[in-house]
């Protein structure tokens, strides 16, 4: 392994540690047909549903009880982010064991990725509120790196 490979490996490990230990909910999702599949959830994201990250692997949004219109809206937002090549804001509503939550965050989709894979990062914890309630807009996110 040369110096460049070692540096890239260190960056990948740093991004993984950030993903795993961040005090926010984050996950990697695949879009398949008309559903969203959880590929990887960090502990905060899995905890929203009373599960561990390993229990979330392969679970669909429909299987978690996310309403069809929200899944369709999320898929449309994912595809818009992919087409734009830039991260975009997103809002979803979930009903985990601790009660309904409206989540707001950022979705990023690699434009050159053949699969419909997305990185979803949400604010956590979020107070229960109506999905479309007014909220202050945050500054646009900066890119930290690419998860493959």
PDB file of N, CA and C in Angstrom, residues 8-24 26-28 39-43 53-54 119 144-148:
ATOM      1  N   UNK A   8      -5.978   7.596   1.740  1.00  0.00           N
ATOM      2  CA  UNK A   8      -7.377   7.355   1.391  1.00  0.00           C
ATOM      3  C   UNK A   8      -8.038   6.430   2.410  1.00  0.00           C
ATOM      4  N   UNK A   9      -7.298   5.430   2.858  1.00  0.00           N
ATOM      5  CA  UNK A   9      -7.829   4.512   3.867  1.00  0.00           C
ATOM      6  C   UNK A   9      -8.110   5.254   5.172  1.00  0.00           C
ATOM      7  N   UNK A  10      -7.212   6.156   5.576  1.00  0.00           N
ATOM      8  CA  UNK A  10      -7.423   6.933   6.800  1.00  0.00           C
ATOM      9  C   UNK A  10      -8.661   7.818   6.671  1.00  0.00           C
ATOM     10  N   UNK A  11      -8.846   8.431   5.516  1.00  0.00           N
ATOM     11  CA  UNK A  11     -10.025   9.278   5.292  1.00  0.00           C
ATOM     12  C   UNK A  11     -11.293   8.429   5.362  1.00  0.00           C
ATOM     13  N   UNK A  12     -11.286   7.264   4.729  1.00  0.00           N
ATOM     14  CA  UNK A  12     -12.456   6.377   4.786  1.00  0.00           C
ATOM     15  C   UNK A  12     -12.769   5.969   6.218  1.00  0.00           C
ATOM     16  N   UNK A  13     -11.750   5.665   7.000  1.00  0.00           N
ATOM     17  CA  UNK A  13     -11.960   5.283   8.393  1.00  0.00           C
ATOM     18  C   UNK A  13     -12.508   6.459   9.201  1.00  0.00           C
ATOM     19  N   UNK A  14     -12.013   7.655   8.945  1.00  0.00           N
ATOM     20  CA  UNK A  14     -12.496   8.850   9.626  1.00  0.00           C
ATOM     21  C   UNK A  14     -13.971   9.099   9.292  1.00  0.00           C
ATOM     22  N   UNK A  15     -14.327   8.990   8.006  1.00  0.00           N
ATOM     23  CA  UNK A  15     -15.723   9.177   7.605  1.00  0.00           C
ATOM     24  C   UNK A  15     -16.628   8.122   8.242  1.00  0.00           C
ATOM     25  N   UNK A  16     -16.148   6.883   8.315  1.00  0.00           N
ATOM     26  CA  UNK A  16     -16.941   5.830   8.941  1.00  0.00           C
ATOM     27  C   UNK A  16     -17.149   6.131  10.429  1.00  0.00           C
ATOM     28  N   UNK A  17     -16.102   6.573  11.121  1.00  0.00           N
ATOM     29  CA  UNK A  17     -16.216   6.918  12.543  1.00  0.00           C
ATOM     30  C   UNK A  17     -17.186   8.077  12.736  1.00  0.00           C
ATOM     31  N   UNK A  18     -17.122   9.071  11.850  1.00  0.00           N
ATOM     32  CA  UNK A  18     -18.034  10.202  11.924  1.00  0.00           C
ATOM     33  C   UNK A  18     -19.476   9.725  11.717  1.00  0.00           C
ATOM     34  N   UNK A  19     -19.688   8.893  10.714  1.00  0.00           N
ATOM     35  CA  UNK A  19     -21.012   8.348  10.420  1.00  0.00           C
ATOM     36  C   UNK A  19     -21.550   7.567  11.618  1.00  0.00           C
ATOM     37  N   UNK A  20     -20.725   6.720  12.186  1.00  0.00           N
ATOM     38  CA  UNK A  20     -21.154   5.833  13.266  1.00  0.00           C
ATOM     39  C   UNK A  20     -21.399   6.573  14.576  1.00  0.00           C
ATOM     40  N   UNK A  21     -20.557   7.557  14.888  1.00  0.00           N
ATOM     41  CA  UNK A  21     -20.603   8.183  16.209  1.00  0.00           C
ATOM     42  C   UNK A  21     -21.229   9.571  16.245  1.00  0.00           C
ATOM     43  N   UNK A  22     -21.650  10.090  15.131  1.00  0.00           N
ATOM     44  CA  UNK A  22     -22.232  11.431  15.100  1.00  0.00           C
ATOM     45  C   UNK A  22     -23.524  11.478  15.916  1.00  0.00           C
ATOM     46  N   UNK A  23     -23.798  12.607  16.561  1.00  0.00           N
ATOM     47  CA  UNK A  23     -25.021  12.728  17.360  1.00  0.00           C
ATOM     48  C   UNK A  23     -26.239  13.087  16.507  1.00  0.00           C
ATOM     49  N   UNK A  24     -26.275  12.606  15.286  1.00  0.00           N
ATOM     50  CA  UNK A  24     -27.384  12.822  14.363  1.00  0.00           C
ATOM     51  C   UNK A  24     -27.772  11.483  13.764  1.00  0.00           C
ATOM     52  N   UNK A  26     -28.247   9.189  10.649  1.00  0.00           N
ATOM     53  CA  UNK A  26     -27.728   9.134   9.286  1.00  0.00           C
ATOM     54  C   UNK A  26     -27.880   7.721   8.764  1.00  0.00           C
ATOM     55  N   UNK A  27     -28.090   7.616   7.451  1.00  0.00           N
ATOM     56  CA  UNK A  27     -28.232   6.294   6.863  1.00  0.00           C
ATOM     57  C   UNK A  27     -27.986   6.309   5.381  1.00  0.00           C
ATOM     58  N   UNK A  28     -27.682   5.145   4.855  1.00  0.00           N
ATOM     59  CA  UNK A  28     -27.513   4.958   3.417  1.00  0.00           C
ATOM     60  C   UNK A  28     -28.688   4.120   2.957  1.00  0.00           C
ATOM     61  N   UNK A  39     -29.779   0.329   3.814  1.00  0.00           N
ATOM     62  CA  UNK A  39     -28.528  -0.388   3.579  1.00  0.00           C
ATOM     63  C   UNK A  39     -27.659  -0.315   4.831  1.00  0.00           C
ATOM     64  N   UNK A  40     -27.578   0.875   5.401  1.00  0.00           N
ATOM     65  CA  UNK A  40     -26.744   1.095   6.583  1.00  0.00           C
ATOM     66  C   UNK A  40     -27.352   2.230   7.393  1.00  0.00           C
ATOM     67  N   UNK A  41     -27.573   1.997   8.676  1.00  0.00           N
ATOM     68  CA  UNK A  41     -28.072   3.020   9.589  1.00  0.00           C
ATOM     69  C   UNK A  41     -27.078   3.186  10.717  1.00  0.00           C
ATOM     70  N   UNK A  42     -26.853   4.427  11.124  1.00  0.00           N
ATOM     71  CA  UNK A  42     -26.020   4.601  12.304  1.00  0.00           C
ATOM     72  C   UNK A  42     -26.894   4.365  13.539  1.00  0.00           C
ATOM     73  N   UNK A  43     -26.306   4.286  14.732  1.00  0.00           N
ATOM     74  CA  UNK A  43     -27.093   3.980  15.930  1.00  0.00           C
ATOM     75  C   UNK A  43     -28.255   4.942  16.174  1.00  0.00           C
ATOM     76  N   UNK A  53     -28.522  -0.957  14.477  1.00  0.00           N
ATOM     77  CA  UNK A  53     -28.156  -0.821  13.066  1.00  0.00           C
ATOM     78  C   UNK A  53     -28.229  -2.146  12.296  1.00  0.00           C
ATOM     79  N   UNK A  54     -27.812  -3.248  12.896  1.00  0.00           N
ATOM     80  CA  UNK A  54     -27.847  -4.528  12.177  1.00  0.00           C
ATOM     81  C   UNK A  54     -29.286  -4.990  11.935  1.00  0.00           C
ATOM     82  N   UNK A 119     -27.388   8.978   0.580  1.00  0.00           N
ATOM     83  CA  UNK A 119     -26.980   9.211   1.958  1.00  0.00           C
ATOM     84  C   UNK A 119     -27.979  10.200   2.531  1.00  0.00           C
ATOM     85  N   UNK A 144     -18.261  16.380   2.939  1.00  0.00           N
ATOM     86  CA  UNK A 144     -17.164  15.809   3.697  1.00  0.00           C
ATOM     87  C   UNK A 144     -16.429  14.743   2.894  1.00  0.00           C
ATOM     88  N   UNK A 145     -17.127  14.050   2.027  1.00  0.00           N
ATOM     89  CA  UNK A 145     -16.516  12.967   1.277  1.00  0.00           C
ATOM     90  C   UNK A 145     -17.599  12.107   0.665  1.00  0.00           C
ATOM     91  N   UNK A 146     -17.207  11.038   0.069  1.00  0.00           N
ATOM     92  CA  UNK A 146     -18.137  10.137  -0.596  1.00  0.00           C
ATOM     93  C   UNK A 146     -18.109   8.785   0.087  1.00  0.00           C
ATOM     94  N   UNK A 147     -19.290   8.269   0.409  1.00  0.00           N
ATOM     95  CA  UNK A 147     -19.385   6.916   0.955  1.00  0.00           C
ATOM     96  C   UNK A 147     -19.646   5.981  -0.200  1.00  0.00           C
ATOM     97  N   UNK A 148     -18.907   4.926  -0.297  1.00  0.00           N
ATOM     98  CA  UNK A 148     -19.092   3.968  -1.384  1.00  0.00           C
ATOM     99  C   UNK A 148     -19.553   2.649  -0.812  1.00  0.00           C
TER     100      UNK A 148
END
